[in-house]
CSV table of C-alpha atoms in Angstrom, one decimal:
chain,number,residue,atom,x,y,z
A,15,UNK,CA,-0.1,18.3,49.2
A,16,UNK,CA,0.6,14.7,48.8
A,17,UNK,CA,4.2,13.4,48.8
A,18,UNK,CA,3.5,10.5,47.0
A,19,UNK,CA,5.2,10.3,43.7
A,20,UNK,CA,2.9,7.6,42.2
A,21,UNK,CA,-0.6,6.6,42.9
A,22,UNK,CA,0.6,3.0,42.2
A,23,UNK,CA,3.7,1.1,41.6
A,24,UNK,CA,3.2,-2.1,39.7
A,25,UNK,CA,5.3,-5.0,40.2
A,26,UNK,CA,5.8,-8.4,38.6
A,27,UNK,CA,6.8,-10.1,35.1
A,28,UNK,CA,5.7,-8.5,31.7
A,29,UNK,CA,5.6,-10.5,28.5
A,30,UNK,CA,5.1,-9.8,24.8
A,31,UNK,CA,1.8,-11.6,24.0
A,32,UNK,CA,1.7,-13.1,20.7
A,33,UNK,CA,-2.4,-14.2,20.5
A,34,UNK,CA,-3.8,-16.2,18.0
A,35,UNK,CA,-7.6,-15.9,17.4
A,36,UNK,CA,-10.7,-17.8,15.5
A,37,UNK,CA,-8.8,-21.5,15.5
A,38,UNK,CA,-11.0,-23.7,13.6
A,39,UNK,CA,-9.4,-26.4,16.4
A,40,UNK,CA,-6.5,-26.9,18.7
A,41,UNK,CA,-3.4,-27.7,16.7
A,42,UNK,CA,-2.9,-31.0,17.0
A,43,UNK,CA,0.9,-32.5,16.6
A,44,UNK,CA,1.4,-32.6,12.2
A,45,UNK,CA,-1.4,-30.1,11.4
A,46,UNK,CA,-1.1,-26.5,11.0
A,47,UNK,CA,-4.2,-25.0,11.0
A,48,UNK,CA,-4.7,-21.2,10.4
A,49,UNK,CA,-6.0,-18.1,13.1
A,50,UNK,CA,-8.7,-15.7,11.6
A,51,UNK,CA,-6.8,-12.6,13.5
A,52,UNK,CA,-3.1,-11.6,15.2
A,53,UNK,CA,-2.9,-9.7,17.6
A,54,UNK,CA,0.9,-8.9,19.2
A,55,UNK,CA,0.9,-7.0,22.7
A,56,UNK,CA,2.1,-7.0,26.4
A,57,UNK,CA,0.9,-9.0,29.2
A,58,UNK,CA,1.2,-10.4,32.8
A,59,UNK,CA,1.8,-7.2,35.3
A,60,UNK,CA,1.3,-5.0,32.2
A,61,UNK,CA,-2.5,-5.2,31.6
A,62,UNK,CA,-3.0,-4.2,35.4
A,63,UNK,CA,-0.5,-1.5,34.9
A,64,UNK,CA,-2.2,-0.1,31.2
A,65,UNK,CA,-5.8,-0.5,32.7
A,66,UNK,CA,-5.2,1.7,35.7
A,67,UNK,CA,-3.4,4.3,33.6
A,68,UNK,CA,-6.2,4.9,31.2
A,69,UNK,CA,-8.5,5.1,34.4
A,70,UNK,CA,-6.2,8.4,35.3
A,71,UNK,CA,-4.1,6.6,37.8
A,72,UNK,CA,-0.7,7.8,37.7
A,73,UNK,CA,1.1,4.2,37.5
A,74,UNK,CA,5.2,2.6,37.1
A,75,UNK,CA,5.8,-0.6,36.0
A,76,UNK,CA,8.8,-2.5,37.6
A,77,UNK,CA,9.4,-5.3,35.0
A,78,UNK,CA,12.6,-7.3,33.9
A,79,UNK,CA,13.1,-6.8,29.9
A,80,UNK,CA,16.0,-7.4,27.8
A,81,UNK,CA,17.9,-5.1,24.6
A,82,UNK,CA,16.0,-7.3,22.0
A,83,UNK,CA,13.0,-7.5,20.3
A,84,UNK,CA,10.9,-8.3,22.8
A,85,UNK,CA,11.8,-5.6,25.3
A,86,UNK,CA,11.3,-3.0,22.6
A,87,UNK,CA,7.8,-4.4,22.3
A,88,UNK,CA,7.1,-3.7,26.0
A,89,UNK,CA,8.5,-0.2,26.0
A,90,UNK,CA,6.8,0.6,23.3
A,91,UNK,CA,3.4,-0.7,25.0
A,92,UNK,CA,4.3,1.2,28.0
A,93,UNK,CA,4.8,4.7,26.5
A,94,UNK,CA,1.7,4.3,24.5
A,95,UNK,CA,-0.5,3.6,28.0
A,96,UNK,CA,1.4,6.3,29.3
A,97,UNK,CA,3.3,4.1,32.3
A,98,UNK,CA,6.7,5.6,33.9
A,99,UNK,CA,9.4,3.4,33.0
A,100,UNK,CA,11.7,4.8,35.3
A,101,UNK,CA,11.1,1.7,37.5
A,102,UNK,CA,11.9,-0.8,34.2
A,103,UNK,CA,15.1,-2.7,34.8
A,104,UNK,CA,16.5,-3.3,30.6
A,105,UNK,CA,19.4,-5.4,30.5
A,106,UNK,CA,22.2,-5.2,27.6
A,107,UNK,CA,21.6,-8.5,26.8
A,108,UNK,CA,18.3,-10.5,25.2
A,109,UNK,CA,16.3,-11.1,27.9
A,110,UNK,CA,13.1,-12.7,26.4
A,111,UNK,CA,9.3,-12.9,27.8
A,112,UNK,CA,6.7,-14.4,25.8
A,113,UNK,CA,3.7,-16.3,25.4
A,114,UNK,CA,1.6,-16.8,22.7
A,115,UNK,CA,-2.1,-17.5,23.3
A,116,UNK,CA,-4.1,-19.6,21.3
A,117,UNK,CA,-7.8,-18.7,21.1
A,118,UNK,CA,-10.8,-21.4,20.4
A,119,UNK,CA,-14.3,-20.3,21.1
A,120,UNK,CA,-14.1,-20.3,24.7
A,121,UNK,CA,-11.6,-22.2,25.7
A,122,UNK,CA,-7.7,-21.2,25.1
A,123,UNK,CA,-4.4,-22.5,25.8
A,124,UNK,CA,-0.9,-21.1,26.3
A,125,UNK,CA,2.7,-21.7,25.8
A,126,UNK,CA,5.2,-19.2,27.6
A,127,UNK,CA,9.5,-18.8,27.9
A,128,UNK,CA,10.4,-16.5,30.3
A,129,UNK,CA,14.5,-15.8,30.7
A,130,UNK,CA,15.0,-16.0,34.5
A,131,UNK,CA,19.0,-15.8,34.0
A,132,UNK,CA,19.0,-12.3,36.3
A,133,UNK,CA,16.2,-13.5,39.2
A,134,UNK,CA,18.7,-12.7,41.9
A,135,UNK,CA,20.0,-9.3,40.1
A,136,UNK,CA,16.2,-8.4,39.8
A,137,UNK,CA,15.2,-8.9,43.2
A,138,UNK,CA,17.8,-6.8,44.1
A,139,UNK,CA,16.4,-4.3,41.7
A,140,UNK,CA,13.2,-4.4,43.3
A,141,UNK,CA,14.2,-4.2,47.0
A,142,UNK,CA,15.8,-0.7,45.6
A,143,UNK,CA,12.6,0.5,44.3
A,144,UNK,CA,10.2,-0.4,47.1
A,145,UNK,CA,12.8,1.0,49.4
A,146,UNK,CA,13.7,4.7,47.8
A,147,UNK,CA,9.9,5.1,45.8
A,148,UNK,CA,7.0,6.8,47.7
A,149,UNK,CA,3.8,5.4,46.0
A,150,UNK,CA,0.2,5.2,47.1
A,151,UNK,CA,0.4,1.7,47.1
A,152,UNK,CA,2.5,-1.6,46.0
A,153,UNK,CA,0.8,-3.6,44.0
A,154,UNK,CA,2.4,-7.7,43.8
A,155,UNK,CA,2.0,-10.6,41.9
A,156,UNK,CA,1.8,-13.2,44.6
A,157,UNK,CA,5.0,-15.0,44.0
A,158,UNK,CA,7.3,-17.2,46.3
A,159,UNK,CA,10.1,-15.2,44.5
A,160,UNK,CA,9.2,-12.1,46.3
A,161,UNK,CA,8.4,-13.1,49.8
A,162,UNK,CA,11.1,-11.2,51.3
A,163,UNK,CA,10.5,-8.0,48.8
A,164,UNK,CA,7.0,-8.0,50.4
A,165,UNK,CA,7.6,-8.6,54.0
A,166,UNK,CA,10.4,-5.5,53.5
A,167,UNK,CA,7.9,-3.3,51.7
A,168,UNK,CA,5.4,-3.3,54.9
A,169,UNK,CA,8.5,-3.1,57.4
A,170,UNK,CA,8.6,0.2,55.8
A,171,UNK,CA,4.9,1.2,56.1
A,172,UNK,CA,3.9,0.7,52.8
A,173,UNK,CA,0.3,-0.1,51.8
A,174,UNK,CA,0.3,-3.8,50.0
A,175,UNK,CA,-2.1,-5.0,47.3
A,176,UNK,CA,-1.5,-8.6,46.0
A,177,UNK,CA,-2.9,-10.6,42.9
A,178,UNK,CA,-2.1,-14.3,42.4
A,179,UNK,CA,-1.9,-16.6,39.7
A,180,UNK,CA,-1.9,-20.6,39.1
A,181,UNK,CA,0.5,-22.6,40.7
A,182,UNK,CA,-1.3,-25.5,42.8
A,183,UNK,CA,1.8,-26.3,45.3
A,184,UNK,CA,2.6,-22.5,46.1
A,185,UNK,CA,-1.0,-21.8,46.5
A,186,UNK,CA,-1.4,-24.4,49.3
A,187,UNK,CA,1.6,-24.0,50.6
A,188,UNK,CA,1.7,-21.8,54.4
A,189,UNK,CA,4.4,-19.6,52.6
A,190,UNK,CA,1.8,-17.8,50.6
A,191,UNK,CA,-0.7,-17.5,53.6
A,192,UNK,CA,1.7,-15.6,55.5
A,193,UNK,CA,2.3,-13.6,52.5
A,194,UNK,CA,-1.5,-13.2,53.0
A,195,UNK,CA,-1.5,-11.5,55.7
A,196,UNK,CA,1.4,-9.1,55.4
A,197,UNK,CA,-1.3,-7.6,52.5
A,198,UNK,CA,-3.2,-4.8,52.5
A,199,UNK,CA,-5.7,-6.0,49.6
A,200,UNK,CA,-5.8,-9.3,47.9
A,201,UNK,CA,-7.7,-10.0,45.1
A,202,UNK,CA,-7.7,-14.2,43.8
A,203,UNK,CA,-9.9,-15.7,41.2
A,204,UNK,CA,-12.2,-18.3,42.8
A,205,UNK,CA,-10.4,-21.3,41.7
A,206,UNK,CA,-7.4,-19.9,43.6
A,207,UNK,CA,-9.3,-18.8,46.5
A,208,UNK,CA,-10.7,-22.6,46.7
A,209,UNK,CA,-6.9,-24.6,46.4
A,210,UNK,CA,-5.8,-21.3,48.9
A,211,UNK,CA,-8.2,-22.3,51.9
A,212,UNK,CA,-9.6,-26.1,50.8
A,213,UNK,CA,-13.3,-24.5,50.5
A,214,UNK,CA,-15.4,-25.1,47.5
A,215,UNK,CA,-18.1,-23.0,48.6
A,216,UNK,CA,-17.0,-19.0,47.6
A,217,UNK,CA,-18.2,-17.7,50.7
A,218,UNK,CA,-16.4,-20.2,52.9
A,219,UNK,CA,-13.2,-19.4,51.2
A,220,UNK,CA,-13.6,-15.9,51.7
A,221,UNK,CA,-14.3,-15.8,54.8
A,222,UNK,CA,-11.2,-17.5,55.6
A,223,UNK,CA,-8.9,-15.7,53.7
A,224,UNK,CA,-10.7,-12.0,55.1
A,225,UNK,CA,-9.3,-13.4,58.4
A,226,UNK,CA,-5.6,-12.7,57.0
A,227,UNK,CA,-6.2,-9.7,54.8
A,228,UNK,CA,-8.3,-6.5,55.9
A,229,UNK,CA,-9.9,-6.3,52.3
A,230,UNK,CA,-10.2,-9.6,50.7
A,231,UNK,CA,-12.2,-9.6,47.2
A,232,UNK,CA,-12.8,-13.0,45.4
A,233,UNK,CA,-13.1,-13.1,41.3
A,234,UNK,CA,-16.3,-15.1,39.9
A,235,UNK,CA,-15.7,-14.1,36.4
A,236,UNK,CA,-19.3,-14.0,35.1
A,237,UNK,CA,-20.6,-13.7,38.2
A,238,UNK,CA,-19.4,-11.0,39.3
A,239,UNK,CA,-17.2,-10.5,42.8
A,240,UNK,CA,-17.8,-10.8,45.9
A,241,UNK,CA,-15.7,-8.9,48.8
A,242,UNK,CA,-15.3,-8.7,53.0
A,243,UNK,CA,-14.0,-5.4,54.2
A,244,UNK,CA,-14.2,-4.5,57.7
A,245,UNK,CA,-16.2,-7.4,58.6
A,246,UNK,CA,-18.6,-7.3,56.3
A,247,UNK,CA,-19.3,-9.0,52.9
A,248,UNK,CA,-20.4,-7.3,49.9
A,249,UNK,CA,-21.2,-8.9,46.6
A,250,UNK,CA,-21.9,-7.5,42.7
A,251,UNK,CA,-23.2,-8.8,39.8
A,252,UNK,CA,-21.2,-8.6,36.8
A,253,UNK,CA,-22.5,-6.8,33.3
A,254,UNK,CA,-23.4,-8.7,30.3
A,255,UNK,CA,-20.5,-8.9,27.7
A,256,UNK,CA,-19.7,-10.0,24.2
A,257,UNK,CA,-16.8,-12.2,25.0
A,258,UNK,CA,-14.3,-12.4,22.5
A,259,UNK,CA,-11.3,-12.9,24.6
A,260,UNK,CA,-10.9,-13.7,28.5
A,261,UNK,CA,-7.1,-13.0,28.5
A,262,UNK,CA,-6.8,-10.2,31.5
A,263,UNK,CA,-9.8,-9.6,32.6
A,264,UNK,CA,-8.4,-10.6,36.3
A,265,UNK,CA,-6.0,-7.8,35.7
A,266,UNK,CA,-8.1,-5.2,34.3
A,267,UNK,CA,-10.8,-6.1,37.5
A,268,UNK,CA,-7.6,-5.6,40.1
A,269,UNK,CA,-7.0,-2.1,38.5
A,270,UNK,CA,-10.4,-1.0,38.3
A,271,UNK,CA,-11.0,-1.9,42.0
A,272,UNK,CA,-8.0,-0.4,42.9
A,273,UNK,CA,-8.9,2.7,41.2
A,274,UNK,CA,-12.1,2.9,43.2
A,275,UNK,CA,-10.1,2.1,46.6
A,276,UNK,CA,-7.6,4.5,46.1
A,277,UNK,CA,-10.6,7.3,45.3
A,278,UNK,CA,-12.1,6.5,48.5
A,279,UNK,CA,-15.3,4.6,46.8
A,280,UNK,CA,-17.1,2.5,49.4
A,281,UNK,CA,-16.3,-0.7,49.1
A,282,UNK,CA,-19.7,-2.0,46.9
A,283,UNK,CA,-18.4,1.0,44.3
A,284,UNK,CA,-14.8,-0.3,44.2
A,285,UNK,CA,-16.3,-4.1,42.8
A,286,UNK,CA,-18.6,-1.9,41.0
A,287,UNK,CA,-15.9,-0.7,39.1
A,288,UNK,CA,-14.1,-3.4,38.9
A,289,UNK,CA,-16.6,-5.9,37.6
A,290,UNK,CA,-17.4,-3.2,34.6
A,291,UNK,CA,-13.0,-3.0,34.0
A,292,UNK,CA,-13.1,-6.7,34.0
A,293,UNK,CA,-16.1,-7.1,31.8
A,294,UNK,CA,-14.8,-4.3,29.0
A,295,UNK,CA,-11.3,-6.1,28.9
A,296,UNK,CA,-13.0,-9.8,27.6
A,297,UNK,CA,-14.5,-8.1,24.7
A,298,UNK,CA,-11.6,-7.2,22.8
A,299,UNK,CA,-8.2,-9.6,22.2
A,300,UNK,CA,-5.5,-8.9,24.4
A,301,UNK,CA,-4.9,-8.3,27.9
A,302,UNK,CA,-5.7,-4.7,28.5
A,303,UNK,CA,-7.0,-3.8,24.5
A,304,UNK,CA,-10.7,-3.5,25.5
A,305,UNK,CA,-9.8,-1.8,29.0
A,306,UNK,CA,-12.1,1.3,29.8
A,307,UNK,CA,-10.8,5.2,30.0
A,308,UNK,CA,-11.7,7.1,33.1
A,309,UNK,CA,-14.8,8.9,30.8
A,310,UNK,CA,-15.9,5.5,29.5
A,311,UNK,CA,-16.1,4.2,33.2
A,312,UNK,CA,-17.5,7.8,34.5
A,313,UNK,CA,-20.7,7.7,31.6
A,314,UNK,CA,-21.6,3.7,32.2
A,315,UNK,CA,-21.4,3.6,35.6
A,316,UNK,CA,-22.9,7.4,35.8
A,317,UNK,CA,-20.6,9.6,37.2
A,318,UNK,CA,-19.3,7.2,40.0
């Protein structure tokens, strides 16, 4: 029997979305214009951690949250999606993390606050949960912040996965290769797999990052994925979908593929899976809303 405690533990900021959807226009500085829908939920780390739990994956969040509105929000997400919070770290004081998204057609824009009074306290939070948790895997937002969390969390043996998101000087910086290749998994989207390595084209890129990480996977949105794992490079198609809104769907992909790694899918499966997690979560507003159960994935996929 397994000793493992969690199949994954997930770890990086969460944030109360507030998404605005069906602008005529972007606002523009004097106007107010008016959304056709309103739609309040949680985001960053969370729509990884709510898209692997409904895939069965038993999952803990280790987010920073204050005793306001906003943290009650989160918690309240969490137990819905049926995430452990023992990891959760709630201070007695607001502590808020927002964004609100503003949908047009197919292009959207965002404005975000995040309290970052407690960074230090936080970390220290976090170098106590990677070191007394026993979890299948460790699953990272790519930050600068958390170099030294990682680098202790594979001094003590455990398996890495790391996501990244947009910030051009960290992403070239040598800092985040090394981070690289202390990782187990790492997933980017193509535009950060391009600043990452200089490369335009997607196989150049990944063929330079597979040379740090073991199982490197790049994001091509409509297009699919392609991925390099032991040496080899695998590539799938993405399905059709009725895009309403593109918030998560990075997320939602990271969880699915974890889902199949951690099951032991071959590698062609596990962007398989990922590409239909990915392509469920852009037709529905909100970061993890549209996200696929295990059955949903098990009938479209057939039984994989």
């Amino acid at each position: 029997m397994s000793n493992y405690k969690q199949d994954v533990i997930f770890i990086g900021s969460s944030c109360c979305d507030i998404i605005f959807t069906g602008l005529p226009s972007m606002p523009k500085l004097g106007e107010e214009i008016w959304a056709k829908q309103l739609e309040v939920t949680v985001g960053g780390m969370m729509n990884s951690a709510a898209a692997a739990s409904r895939l069965g994956l038993n999952v803990c969040l280790a987010a920073e949250i204050g005793d306001d509105l906003w943290g009650d929000i989160i918690v309240s997400k969490m137990k819905e999606e049926g995430i452990d919070l023992r990891y959760v770290h709630r201070y007695d004081e607001p502590y808020p993390q927002i964004t609100v998204v503003l949908n047009n057609r197919e292009d959207r824009a965002f404005v975000s606050y995040a309290d970052d009074r407690h960074l230090s306290r936080h970390l220290r939070h976090l170098h106590q949960v990677v070191s007394s948790s026993e979890a299948r895997l460790y699953h990272f937002s790519a930050r600068k912040e958390y170099a030294e969390l990682i680098a202790t969390a594979k001094r003590l043996n455990k398996t890495v996965s790391l996501d990244t998101s947009w910030d051009e000087e960290w992403l070239q910086s040598a800092e985040l290769k090394a981070m690289i290749g202390l990782a187990d998994i790492f997933m980017p989207n193509l535009k950060e797999a391009q600043r990452i390595t200089g490369k335009h084209d997607p196989d150049e890129a990944l063929a330079e990052l597979a040379a740090l990480c073991p199982v490197t996977v790049i994001k091509l949105g409509e297009r699919g994925a392609i991925g390099q794992s032991d040496g080899k490079r695998y590539a799938a198609e993405a399905p059709q979908a009725d895009v309403v809104d593109s918030t998560g769907a990075g997320d939602c992909f990271a969880a699915g593929f974890l889902y199949g790694w951690l099951q032991g899918r071959h590698m062609a499966d596990c962007l398989r899976i990922a590409n239909y997690c990915g392509s469920k979560s852009v037709e529905a507003v909100g970061g993890y809303t549209g996200a696929p159960s295990r059955e949903q994935l098990l009938k479209a996929l057939n039984g994989l």
